[in-house]
Amino acid sequence: MSYTLAEIAEALGADAAGDTSLTIARAAEPQSAGPDDLALATNPKYAEALGTGRARAAMLWPDADWQALGLEGAILPTRPRFAMSGLTRLLDPGQGFGTGIHPSAIVDPSATLGEGVSVGPLAIISAGARIGAGSVIGPHCFVGADVTMGENAFMREQASIGARVTIGRNCIIQPGARIGGDGFSFVTAEPSTVEAARKSLGDQGDAQAQPWIRINSLGSVSIGDDVEIGMSATIDCGTIRDTKIGNNTKLDNLVHIGHNVEVGDNCLLCGQVGIAGSVRIGTNVVLGGQVGVSDNISIGDGVIAGGGTKILSSVPAGRSILGYPATQMDKQIETYKALRRLPRLMRDLAEVRKAVFKSGKDD
Amino acid sequence: MSYTLAEIAEALGADAAGDTSLTIARAAEPQSAGPDDLALATNPKYAEALGTGRARAAMLWPDADWQALGLEGAILPTRPRFAMSGLTRLLDPGQGFGTGIHPSAIVDPSATLGEGVSVGPLAIISAGARIGAGSVIGPHCFVGADVTMGENAFMREQASIGARVTIGRNCIIQPGARIGGDGFSFVTAEPSTVEAARKSLGDQGDAQAQPWIRINSLGSVSIGDDVEIGMSATIDCGTIRDTKIGNNTKLDNLVHIGHNVEVGDNCLLCGQVGIAGSVRIGTNVVLGGQVGVSDNISIGDGVIAGGGTKILSSVPAGRSILGYPATQMDKQIETYKALRRLPRLMRDLAEVRKAVFKSGKDD
Amino acid sequence: MSYTLAEIAEALGADAAGDTSLTIARAAEPQSAGPDDLALATNPKYAEALGTGRARAAMLWPDADWQALGLEGAILPTRPRFAMSGLTRLLDPGQGFGTGIHPSAIVDPSATLGEGVSVGPLAIISAGARIGAGSVIGPHCFVGADVTMGENAFMREQASIGARVTIGRNCIIQPGARIGGDGFSFVTAEPSTVEAARKSLGDQGDAQAQPWIRINSLGSVSIGDDVEIGMSATIDCGTIRDTKIGNNTKLDNLVHIGHNVEVGDNCLLCGQVGIAGSVRIGTNVVLGGQVGVSDNISIGDGVIAGGGTKILSSVPAGRSILGYPATQMDKQIETYKALRRLPRLMRDLAEVRKAVFKSGKDD
């Protein structure tokens, strides 16, 4: 798999310069690039390392002076960060999963596979499942009963999907992702200690401990188009209706989505984010790594939460938040600064008190 | 699978009213309920949406005026939240795993399977394992050597259980749950930098870096009856004795239980909770999502921790806690409020200092 | 598998005392030890429980008076904590995975297996993979295309390794570990709301929502020698170069390592630690449970972070840190103490203000 500089530029819709017939085998960082590599030096700082590598061609920035950098050819994209998307798609060597249905795979006769679907070794497709054309079901994958999956899905090794889950087109499911477990929903015969503590915000008083009885999930999970689910991420079924993930939303590794949650379109949920049950998340929301969201609240459109933020109450649209508990980002940073001065503040106050009250308290 | 209103009411021990011969195919939310659905409208607020749906029957609250809501029949449970448990169990369509031992499953001849055990496709039951009657071992599941599992376990797809783990009756193991990995226990030949830092609470001084040498786990994991383990949750083996999970305790997705931990009966550990090694947790403890517990401490009976709480020292029984570090819930909320006023507090103090010390400091 | 006291002492390089011909079948805690067990009572406090058990031999501390403790024999290691390492390795009964290549395993003809490699039932070894001599590939494991794994690896059940990953010698991969998923890297055609929020630290202004377009991972993952990867841990591929884990570094369960991250030698990353993309971590770093590290920062050699620490900016070498945001450990603890007095501080300040300004504000 190799391309000329001209072919790459055309695929990216970018300008090419110099000897555009140069053949590129792969992408590389400037300092380790060989003569067949396209060095990625998308800003002047990265470009400094071109001298220590042996690249003849590089992807640079719009008005870069490629000749002064000692190159024979260059790609000059308008927004280099965005060009990375097309470039890496073009050069991706893939996982080598092969085509067709591996003889060791177990495909129920009642399952429907679209044209060109491939099913890897030791994968299982259960009764009533429907897999859209062009989809790849990787090795050791499990697709449960009556699952519906759109076209061109790519499901990596050892991922699993429970019964009645629906997934749109072009979805990517990373290794070991878990879709469609039962929701974590339990109830006690009489009001529980948790119900008491939520009411009082204090200790639980006389509430008696009781056994937890399961509420089963009758709903399943509905996932839109162009969604990505990370490694070991977990998405629970809804209690009555489906848990929902909108179009073009991306879930990183180890993200947890509780039962009944609705995540809107075009969200990014970074590594280890946890969303408790029945939360509603709008569109274009970005939650940084390890963000947590309490149950039964809502996050408005366009909210951005910094890493580690714990969101304990609903957040209006458009807000940038940070901290535990979540606070507007700029105010939180002001608080962090104040906190660092807190021990000194205490000494200052003690000094003032001494001065004021020694000379006649309350006089 | 359908039931009359009378049959459902009897199964729940609840009153039925109106035309109790109505046939119910499934449960639904009020606004999307069709004529064969049981609408779930368990409080007056939810009931408002009955008008926009087409339900003829609903589950309401004890003294609900079902006729005024335009219904033909109703179920009137004493505690509707608890009735959800029986109702969802009754109507659950399940995963469709089938019965018997799938021909592709690999069951060691020395394993003992009780009456009615089912083993899914491509599952593995290792030497010496004993599975109690009525248990379901799902597709792609792994049951290790000498594992003992009680009656009526339900093990979902791609879960795994390491050697010598014991599990009680009626346990539910969600997809991809991991039981019985080696504990995360390492030691250095001489006292390590961590031992130095724990002592000084400061930087590590002259402690030299050394390689980490593994302490293997000789213990395994013991799990009680009626326990649930969530998707991608991980439970480590104990070093000498078993790591223990008590009866009726429920672990949500991505929960981590370190080596030697003992969790008592009837606890709820919500999504992404992490318990470090050798922690002891009492009975009836509820830890919200993403709670963390430091190693070698104890959490008393009945403790409730809000989402994101980081518990760095032992907590007495009965306490409700929140925050990082964990603090009594009501005091923590007072602190959060104070924190928001901290920048203003600093300005106030500066003003006072100016007033006091300008007019004669320390006089 | 049983040993005499003399054999154990020799294996540990420790002194033995008394009847060193006593035969030991396993290790046990003092209170539950039987006559064939080696009781572990490595300090005087633990030794108190020897009386309630039936141990005839124990592992004690250097100058322990074993006869006064009623024992017939004893092992007296210089550093008992370190001796646990050798002892548990000696007595570990293992997982019973068996030897050879199980007939149900699928091994591509182009894969190269070193001498004595064992491959468990239903495992998959893909095209071009090379597995070093003596390695154990457990049941249901997946080894992707062109993976290179060194000698004596031990890969537990249901773990997976994506294409082109390289792993050194003596690595331990716990059940369900996930190595080599695609990085979580997305870009928008125009500068995104996140780029705007990072710049302003405030809300996102007029930035328009746009779809997220994937940047594929062309790199893979490189893992050194003597590394351990915990259950359900996830390691992403790098974008251009490999994500890297140094020699002798240990990752606990549910740890997340983002794309392009470089972790140095000899680090401990405890349960649920999350490292965002492009972070550089030095050598001998210890991150407590649930620590999070923001993207594109660096953590110096020898840094120790307490449980739950959220590291939002680079940390110099040798520092011990704690809290959210991460602060030097001793200062953070001082801040925590001050925080607890904050509500009282506010009352004090109000009192002072009253005293000062009542008697003539700003005079």
PDB file of C-alpha atoms in Angstrom, chain C residues 120-361:
ATOM      1  CA  GLY C 120      -5.427 -22.734  25.326  1.00  0.00           C
ATOM      2  CA  PRO C 121      -8.816 -23.860  24.031  1.00  0.00           C
ATOM      3  CA  LEU C 122     -10.555 -21.547  21.570  1.00  0.00           C
ATOM      4  CA  ALA C 123      -7.613 -19.135  21.488  1.00  0.00           C
ATOM      5  CA  ILE C 124      -6.719 -17.404  18.216  1.00  0.00           C
ATOM      6  CA  ILE C 125      -3.202 -16.628  16.989  1.00  0.00           C
ATOM      7  CA  SER C 126      -3.360 -14.488  13.847  1.00  0.00           C
ATOM      8  CA  ALA C 127      -1.200 -14.335  10.738  1.00  0.00           C
ATOM      9  CA  GLY C 128       2.407 -13.313  11.207  1.00  0.00           C
ATOM     10  CA  ALA C 129       2.314 -13.386  15.021  1.00  0.00           C
ATOM     11  CA  ARG C 130       5.500 -14.488  16.789  1.00  0.00           C
ATOM     12  CA  ILE C 131       5.271 -15.897  20.310  1.00  0.00           C
ATOM     13  CA  GLY C 132       8.483 -16.383  22.348  1.00  0.00           C
ATOM     14  CA  ALA C 133       9.506 -19.696  23.863  1.00  0.00           C
ATOM     15  CA  GLY C 134       7.748 -20.814  27.002  1.00  0.00           C
ATOM     16  CA  SER C 135       4.824 -18.409  26.665  1.00  0.00           C
ATOM     17  CA  VAL C 136       1.328 -19.392  27.741  1.00  0.00           C
ATOM     18  CA  ILE C 137      -1.594 -18.108  25.667  1.00  0.00           C
ATOM     19  CA  GLY C 138      -4.687 -18.774  27.770  1.00  0.00           C
ATOM     20  CA  PRO C 139      -8.172 -19.940  26.825  1.00  0.00           C
ATOM     21  CA  HIS C 140     -10.227 -17.626  24.607  1.00  0.00           C
ATOM     22  CA  CYS C 141      -7.239 -15.294  24.064  1.00  0.00           C
ATOM     23  CA  PHE C 142      -6.825 -13.306  20.872  1.00  0.00           C
ATOM     24  CA  VAL C 143      -3.394 -12.457  19.449  1.00  0.00           C
ATOM     25  CA  GLY C 144      -3.665 -10.177  16.403  1.00  0.00           C
ATOM     26  CA  ALA C 145      -1.779 -10.011  13.142  1.00  0.00           C
ATOM     27  CA  ASP C 146       1.989  -9.504  13.308  1.00  0.00           C
ATOM     28  CA  VAL C 147       2.049  -9.296  17.105  1.00  0.00           C
ATOM     29  CA  THR C 148       5.493  -9.980  18.595  1.00  0.00           C
ATOM     30  CA  MET C 149       5.582 -11.394  22.111  1.00  0.00           C
ATOM     31  CA  GLY C 150       8.777 -12.261  24.022  1.00  0.00           C
ATOM     32  CA  GLU C 151       9.643 -15.380  25.986  1.00  0.00           C
ATOM     33  CA  ASN C 152       7.754 -16.612  29.011  1.00  0.00           C
ATOM     34  CA  ALA C 153       4.705 -14.435  28.628  1.00  0.00           C
ATOM     35  CA  PHE C 154       1.663 -15.495  30.642  1.00  0.00           C
ATOM     36  CA  MET C 155      -1.615 -14.427  29.067  1.00  0.00           C
ATOM     37  CA  ARG C 156      -4.750 -15.174  31.077  1.00  0.00           C
ATOM     38  CA  GLU C 157      -8.182 -16.026  29.669  1.00  0.00           C
ATOM     39  CA  GLN C 158     -10.038 -13.724  27.281  1.00  0.00           C
ATOM     40  CA  ALA C 159      -7.309 -11.106  26.916  1.00  0.00           C
ATOM     41  CA  SER C 160      -6.745  -9.563  23.485  1.00  0.00           C
ATOM     42  CA  ILE C 161      -3.853  -7.957  21.623  1.00  0.00           C
ATOM     43  CA  GLY C 162      -4.393  -5.984  18.401  1.00  0.00           C
ATOM     44  CA  ALA C 163      -2.286  -5.992  15.254  1.00  0.00           C
ATOM     45  CA  ARG C 164       1.430  -5.120  15.325  1.00  0.00           C
ATOM     46  CA  VAL C 165       1.715  -4.824  19.112  1.00  0.00           C
ATOM     47  CA  THR C 166       5.160  -5.769  20.469  1.00  0.00           C
ATOM     48  CA  ILE C 167       5.578  -7.135  24.009  1.00  0.00           C
ATOM     49  CA  GLY C 168       8.820  -8.049  25.772  1.00  0.00           C
ATOM     50  CA  ARG C 169       9.784 -11.014  27.921  1.00  0.00           C
ATOM     51  CA  ASN C 170       8.100 -12.298  31.066  1.00  0.00           C
ATOM     52  CA  CYS C 171       4.958 -10.243  30.699  1.00  0.00           C
ATOM     53  CA  ILE C 172       1.768 -11.096  32.563  1.00  0.00           C
ATOM     54  CA  ILE C 173      -1.519 -10.170  30.946  1.00  0.00           C
ATOM     55  CA  GLN C 174      -4.535 -10.562  33.225  1.00  0.00           C
ATOM     56  CA  PRO C 175      -8.002 -11.717  32.104  1.00  0.00           C
ATOM     57  CA  GLY C 176      -9.800  -9.434  29.694  1.00  0.00           C
ATOM     58  CA  ALA C 177      -6.917  -6.966  29.284  1.00  0.00           C
ATOM     59  CA  ARG C 178      -7.234  -4.997  26.022  1.00  0.00           C
ATOM     60  CA  ILE C 179      -4.123  -3.945  24.164  1.00  0.00           C
ATOM     61  CA  GLY C 180      -4.137  -2.084  20.874  1.00  0.00           C
ATOM     62  CA  GLY C 181      -7.488  -0.391  20.346  1.00  0.00           C
ATOM     63  CA  ASP C 182      -7.647   2.675  18.145  1.00  0.00           C
ATOM     64  CA  GLY C 183      -6.750   5.965  19.853  1.00  0.00           C
ATOM     65  CA  PHE C 184      -9.567   8.345  20.843  1.00  0.00           C
ATOM     66  CA  SER C 185      -8.602  11.105  18.466  1.00  0.00           C
ATOM     67  CA  PHE C 186     -11.109  13.188  16.590  1.00  0.00           C
ATOM     68  CA  VAL C 187     -10.960  16.450  14.763  1.00  0.00           C
ATOM     69  CA  THR C 188     -13.415  18.946  13.311  1.00  0.00           C
ATOM     70  CA  ALA C 189     -13.130  20.620   9.923  1.00  0.00           C
ATOM     71  CA  GLU C 190     -12.882  24.028  11.606  1.00  0.00           C
ATOM     72  CA  PRO C 191     -11.547  24.858  15.103  1.00  0.00           C
ATOM     73  CA  SER C 192     -13.894  23.221  17.612  1.00  0.00           C
ATOM     74  CA  THR C 193     -15.713  24.371  20.727  1.00  0.00           C
ATOM     75  CA  VAL C 194     -13.114  22.525  22.805  1.00  0.00           C
ATOM     76  CA  GLU C 195     -10.282  24.453  21.226  1.00  0.00           C
ATOM     77  CA  ALA C 196     -12.216  27.662  21.993  1.00  0.00           C
ATOM     78  CA  ALA C 197     -12.908  26.679  25.622  1.00  0.00           C
ATOM     79  CA  ARG C 198      -9.286  25.692  26.245  1.00  0.00           C
ATOM     80  CA  LYS C 199      -8.222  29.104  25.068  1.00  0.00           C
ATOM     81  CA  SER C 200     -10.753  31.147  27.021  1.00  0.00           C
ATOM     82  CA  LEU C 201     -11.247  28.925  30.102  1.00  0.00           C
ATOM     83  CA  GLY C 202     -14.777  30.194  29.836  1.00  0.00           C
ATOM     84  CA  ASP C 203     -17.792  29.321  27.779  1.00  0.00           C
ATOM     85  CA  GLN C 204     -17.366  28.614  24.128  1.00  0.00           C
ATOM     86  CA  GLY C 205     -18.664  31.833  22.631  1.00  0.00           C
ATOM     87  CA  ASP C 206     -19.674  31.555  19.031  1.00  0.00           C
ATOM     88  CA  ALA C 207     -17.858  28.332  18.195  1.00  0.00           C
ATOM     89  CA  GLN C 208     -20.163  26.187  16.127  1.00  0.00           C
ATOM     90  CA  ALA C 209     -20.768  22.500  16.749  1.00  0.00           C
ATOM     91  CA  GLN C 210     -19.379  20.263  14.017  1.00  0.00           C
ATOM     92  CA  PRO C 211     -19.152  16.543  13.461  1.00  0.00           C
ATOM     93  CA  TRP C 212     -16.151  14.715  14.895  1.00  0.00           C
ATOM     94  CA  ILE C 213     -13.976  13.060  12.262  1.00  0.00           C
ATOM     95  CA  ARG C 214     -11.714  10.192  13.307  1.00  0.00           C
ATOM     96  CA  ILE C 215      -7.926  10.289  13.152  1.00  0.00           C
ATOM     97  CA  ASN C 216      -6.939   6.637  12.723  1.00  0.00           C
ATOM     98  CA  SER C 217      -4.051   5.131  14.646  1.00  0.00           C
ATOM     99  CA  LEU C 218      -1.164   4.174  12.364  1.00  0.00           C
ATOM    100  CA  GLY C 219       1.104   3.335  15.297  1.00  0.00           C
ATOM    101  CA  SER C 220       0.619   0.361  17.583  1.00  0.00           C
ATOM    102  CA  VAL C 221       1.728  -0.399  21.172  1.00  0.00           C
ATOM    103  CA  SER C 222       5.248  -1.297  22.394  1.00  0.00           C
ATOM    104  CA  ILE C 223       5.543  -2.944  25.801  1.00  0.00           C
ATOM    105  CA  GLY C 224       8.844  -3.715  27.553  1.00  0.00           C
ATOM    106  CA  ASP C 225      10.003  -6.709  29.584  1.00  0.00           C
ATOM    107  CA  ASP C 226       8.521  -7.841  32.912  1.00  0.00           C
ATOM    108  CA  VAL C 227       5.388  -5.754  32.432  1.00  0.00           C
ATOM    109  CA  GLU C 228       2.002  -6.649  33.921  1.00  0.00           C
ATOM    110  CA  ILE C 229      -1.350  -5.510  32.495  1.00  0.00           C
ATOM    111  CA  GLY C 230      -4.431  -5.792  34.733  1.00  0.00           C
ATOM    112  CA  MET C 231      -7.925  -7.112  34.072  1.00  0.00           C
ATOM    113  CA  SER C 232      -9.994  -4.982  31.682  1.00  0.00           C
ATOM    114  CA  ALA C 233      -7.126  -2.481  31.391  1.00  0.00           C
ATOM    115  CA  THR C 234      -7.005  -0.729  28.017  1.00  0.00           C
ATOM    116  CA  ILE C 235      -3.999   0.500  26.044  1.00  0.00           C
ATOM    117  CA  ASP C 236      -4.576   2.513  22.867  1.00  0.00           C
ATOM    118  CA  CYS C 237      -2.417   2.549  19.779  1.00  0.00           C
ATOM    119  CA  GLY C 238      -0.371   5.627  18.972  1.00  0.00           C
ATOM    120  CA  THR C 239      -1.269   7.928  16.104  1.00  0.00           C
ATOM    121  CA  ILE C 240       2.008   7.763  14.189  1.00  0.00           C
ATOM    122  CA  ARG C 241       4.514   6.142  16.559  1.00  0.00           C
ATOM    123  CA  ASP C 242       3.673   3.458  19.129  1.00  0.00           C
ATOM    124  CA  THR C 243       2.226   4.041  22.578  1.00  0.00           C
ATOM    125  CA  LYS C 244       4.974   2.805  24.953  1.00  0.00           C
ATOM    126  CA  ILE C 245       5.117   1.035  28.304  1.00  0.00           C
ATOM    127  CA  GLY C 246       8.614   0.685  29.827  1.00  0.00           C
ATOM    128  CA  ASN C 247      10.279  -2.325  31.415  1.00  0.00           C
ATOM    129  CA  ASN C 248       9.052  -3.638  34.746  1.00  0.00           C
ATOM    130  CA  THR C 249       6.050  -1.318  34.802  1.00  0.00           C
ATOM    131  CA  LYS C 250       2.839  -2.713  36.310  1.00  0.00           C
ATOM    132  CA  LEU C 251      -0.695  -1.681  35.347  1.00  0.00           C
ATOM    133  CA  ASP C 252      -3.535  -2.634  37.664  1.00  0.00           C
ATOM    134  CA  ASN C 253      -7.108  -3.474  36.647  1.00  0.00           C
ATOM    135  CA  LEU C 254      -9.151  -1.020  34.583  1.00  0.00           C
ATOM    136  CA  VAL C 255      -6.208   1.278  33.932  1.00  0.00           C
ATOM    137  CA  HIS C 256      -6.594   3.337  30.762  1.00  0.00           C
ATOM    138  CA  ILE C 257      -3.590   4.382  28.683  1.00  0.00           C
ATOM    139  CA  GLY C 258      -4.422   6.797  25.857  1.00  0.00           C
ATOM    140  CA  HIS C 259      -2.770   7.095  22.459  1.00  0.00           C
ATOM    141  CA  ASN C 260       0.874   8.222  22.182  1.00  0.00           C
ATOM    142  CA  VAL C 261       1.420   7.922  25.939  1.00  0.00           C
ATOM    143  CA  GLU C 262       4.911   6.938  27.041  1.00  0.00           C
ATOM    144  CA  VAL C 263       5.250   5.335  30.466  1.00  0.00           C
ATOM    145  CA  GLY C 264       8.834   4.829  31.679  1.00  0.00           C
ATOM    146  CA  ASP C 265      10.401   1.881  33.458  1.00  0.00           C
ATOM    147  CA  ASN C 266       9.444   0.561  36.839  1.00  0.00           C
ATOM    148  CA  CYS C 267       6.171   2.434  37.367  1.00  0.00           C
ATOM    149  CA  LEU C 268       3.110   1.285  39.329  1.00  0.00           C
ATOM    150  CA  LEU C 269      -0.247   2.450  37.981  1.00  0.00           C
ATOM    151  CA  CYS C 270      -2.928   1.387  40.442  1.00  0.00           C
ATOM    152  CA  GLY C 271      -6.573   0.467  39.808  1.00  0.00           C
ATOM    153  CA  GLN C 272      -8.609   2.671  37.456  1.00  0.00           C
ATOM    154  CA  VAL C 273      -5.802   5.144  36.748  1.00  0.00           C
ATOM    155  CA  GLY C 274      -6.483   7.054  33.515  1.00  0.00           C
ATOM    156  CA  ILE C 275      -3.782   8.612  31.357  1.00  0.00           C
ATOM    157  CA  ALA C 276      -5.037  10.854  28.544  1.00  0.00           C
ATOM    158  CA  GLY C 277      -3.354  11.061  25.154  1.00  0.00           C
ATOM    159  CA  SER C 278       0.279  12.058  24.579  1.00  0.00           C
ATOM    160  CA  VAL C 279       1.254  12.132  28.270  1.00  0.00           C
ATOM    161  CA  ARG C 280       4.886  11.334  29.133  1.00  0.00           C
ATOM    162  CA  ILE C 281       5.515   9.568  32.429  1.00  0.00           C
ATOM    163  CA  GLY C 282       9.075   9.099  33.744  1.00  0.00           C
ATOM    164  CA  THR C 283      10.569   6.152  35.592  1.00  0.00           C
ATOM    165  CA  ASN C 284       9.676   4.887  39.069  1.00  0.00           C
ATOM    166  CA  VAL C 285       6.396   6.776  39.125  1.00  0.00           C
ATOM    167  CA  VAL C 286       3.618   5.506  41.416  1.00  0.00           C
ATOM    168  CA  LEU C 287       0.046   6.629  40.712  1.00  0.00           C
ATOM    169  CA  GLY C 288      -2.552   5.617  43.330  1.00  0.00           C
ATOM    170  CA  GLY C 289      -5.994   4.311  42.482  1.00  0.00           C
ATOM    171  CA  GLN C 290      -8.251   6.464  40.267  1.00  0.00           C
ATOM    172  CA  VAL C 291      -5.543   9.007  39.539  1.00  0.00           C
ATOM    173  CA  GLY C 292      -6.205  10.903  36.310  1.00  0.00           C
ATOM    174  CA  VAL C 293      -3.668  12.671  34.108  1.00  0.00           C
ATOM    175  CA  SER C 294      -4.670  15.327  31.557  1.00  0.00           C
ATOM    176  CA  ASP C 295      -3.434  15.047  27.987  1.00  0.00           C
ATOM    177  CA  ASN C 296      -0.127  16.362  26.679  1.00  0.00           C
ATOM    178  CA  ILE C 297       1.610  16.878  30.037  1.00  0.00           C
ATOM    179  CA  SER C 298       4.606  15.177  31.647  1.00  0.00           C
ATOM    180  CA  ILE C 299       5.139  13.489  35.008  1.00  0.00           C
ATOM    181  CA  GLY C 300       8.773  13.455  36.174  1.00  0.00           C
ATOM    182  CA  ASP C 301      10.745  10.504  37.475  1.00  0.00           C
ATOM    183  CA  GLY C 302       9.854   9.243  40.915  1.00  0.00           C
ATOM    184  CA  VAL C 303       6.585  11.151  41.275  1.00  0.00           C
ATOM    185  CA  ILE C 304       4.137   9.590  43.750  1.00  0.00           C
ATOM    186  CA  ALA C 305       0.438  10.537  43.534  1.00  0.00           C
ATOM    187  CA  GLY C 306      -2.077   9.604  46.234  1.00  0.00           C
ATOM    188  CA  GLY C 307      -5.388   7.952  45.395  1.00  0.00           C
ATOM    189  CA  GLY C 308      -7.836  10.048  43.412  1.00  0.00           C
ATOM    190  CA  THR C 309      -5.338  12.756  42.463  1.00  0.00           C
ATOM    191  CA  LYS C 310      -6.247  14.605  39.251  1.00  0.00           C
ATOM    192  CA  ILE C 311      -3.091  15.866  37.569  1.00  0.00           C
ATOM    193  CA  LEU C 312      -3.970  18.803  35.327  1.00  0.00           C
ATOM    194  CA  SER C 313      -0.470  20.151  34.653  1.00  0.00           C
ATOM    195  CA  SER C 314       3.074  18.787  34.448  1.00  0.00           C
ATOM    196  CA  VAL C 315       4.734  17.599  37.653  1.00  0.00           C
ATOM    197  CA  PRO C 316       8.489  17.875  38.309  1.00  0.00           C
ATOM    198  CA  ALA C 317      10.530  14.826  39.269  1.00  0.00           C
ATOM    199  CA  GLY C 318      10.529  13.503  42.809  1.00  0.00           C
ATOM    200  CA  ARG C 319       7.361  15.173  44.000  1.00  0.00           C
ATOM    201  CA  SER C 320       4.645  13.556  46.156  1.00  0.00           C
ATOM    202  CA  ILE C 321       1.240  14.911  45.211  1.00  0.00           C
ATOM    203  CA  LEU C 322      -2.413  14.613  46.202  1.00  0.00           C
ATOM    204  CA  GLY C 323      -5.791  16.122  45.421  1.00  0.00           C
ATOM    205  CA  TYR C 324      -7.838  17.724  42.690  1.00  0.00           C
ATOM    206  CA  PRO C 325      -6.101  19.592  41.263  1.00  0.00           C
ATOM    207  CA  ALA C 326      -2.854  17.869  42.211  1.00  0.00           C
ATOM    208  CA  THR C 327      -0.859  19.734  44.860  1.00  0.00           C
ATOM    209  CA  GLN C 328       2.205  18.803  46.906  1.00  0.00           C
ATOM    210  CA  MET C 329       1.059  16.223  49.393  1.00  0.00           C
ATOM    211  CA  ASP C 330       1.945  18.043  52.611  1.00  0.00           C
ATOM    212  CA  LYS C 331       0.441  21.336  51.392  1.00  0.00           C
ATOM    213  CA  GLN C 332      -2.698  19.560  50.232  1.00  0.00           C
ATOM    214  CA  ILE C 333      -3.179  18.010  53.653  1.00  0.00           C
ATOM    215  CA  GLU C 334      -2.730  21.445  55.246  1.00  0.00           C
ATOM    216  CA  THR C 335      -5.394  22.751  52.842  1.00  0.00           C
ATOM    217  CA  TYR C 336      -7.765  19.924  53.736  1.00  0.00           C
ATOM    218  CA  LYS C 337      -7.429  20.838  57.415  1.00  0.00           C
ATOM    219  CA  ALA C 338      -8.015  24.492  56.642  1.00  0.00           C
ATOM    220  CA  LEU C 339     -11.083  23.615  54.587  1.00  0.00           C
ATOM    221  CA  ARG C 340     -12.663  21.905  57.528  1.00  0.00           C
ATOM    222  CA  ARG C 341     -12.299  25.173  59.496  1.00  0.00           C
ATOM    223  CA  LEU C 342     -13.600  27.300  56.629  1.00  0.00           C
ATOM    224  CA  PRO C 343     -17.206  27.710  57.851  1.00  0.00           C
ATOM    225  CA  ARG C 344     -15.872  28.804  61.248  1.00  0.00           C
ATOM    226  CA  LEU C 345     -13.398  31.119  59.532  1.00  0.00           C
ATOM    227  CA  MET C 346     -16.299  32.830  57.817  1.00  0.00           C
ATOM    228  CA  ARG C 347     -18.079  33.383  61.083  1.00  0.00           C
ATOM    229  CA  ASP C 348     -14.869  34.751  62.615  1.00  0.00           C
ATOM    230  CA  LEU C 349     -14.350  37.150  59.758  1.00  0.00           C
ATOM    231  CA  ALA C 350     -17.931  38.368  59.962  1.00  0.00           C
ATOM    232  CA  GLU C 351     -17.391  39.030  63.657  1.00  0.00           C
ATOM    233  CA  VAL C 352     -14.201  40.957  63.033  1.00  0.00           C
ATOM    234  CA  ARG C 353     -15.780  42.982  60.258  1.00  0.00           C
ATOM    235  CA  LYS C 354     -18.622  43.901  62.559  1.00  0.00           C
ATOM    236  CA  ALA C 355     -16.197  44.935  65.271  1.00  0.00           C
ATOM    237  CA  VAL C 356     -13.995  46.932  62.951  1.00  0.00           C
ATOM    238  CA  PHE C 357     -16.466  48.662  60.726  1.00  0.00           C
ATOM    239  CA  LYS C 358     -19.162  49.329  63.327  1.00  0.00           C
ATOM    240  CA  SER C 359     -16.651  51.380  65.276  1.00  0.00           C
ATOM    241  CA  GLY C 360     -16.090  53.616  62.270  1.00  0.00           C
ATOM    242  CA  LYS C 361     -15.823  52.061  58.833  1.00  0.00           C
TER     243      LYS C 361
END
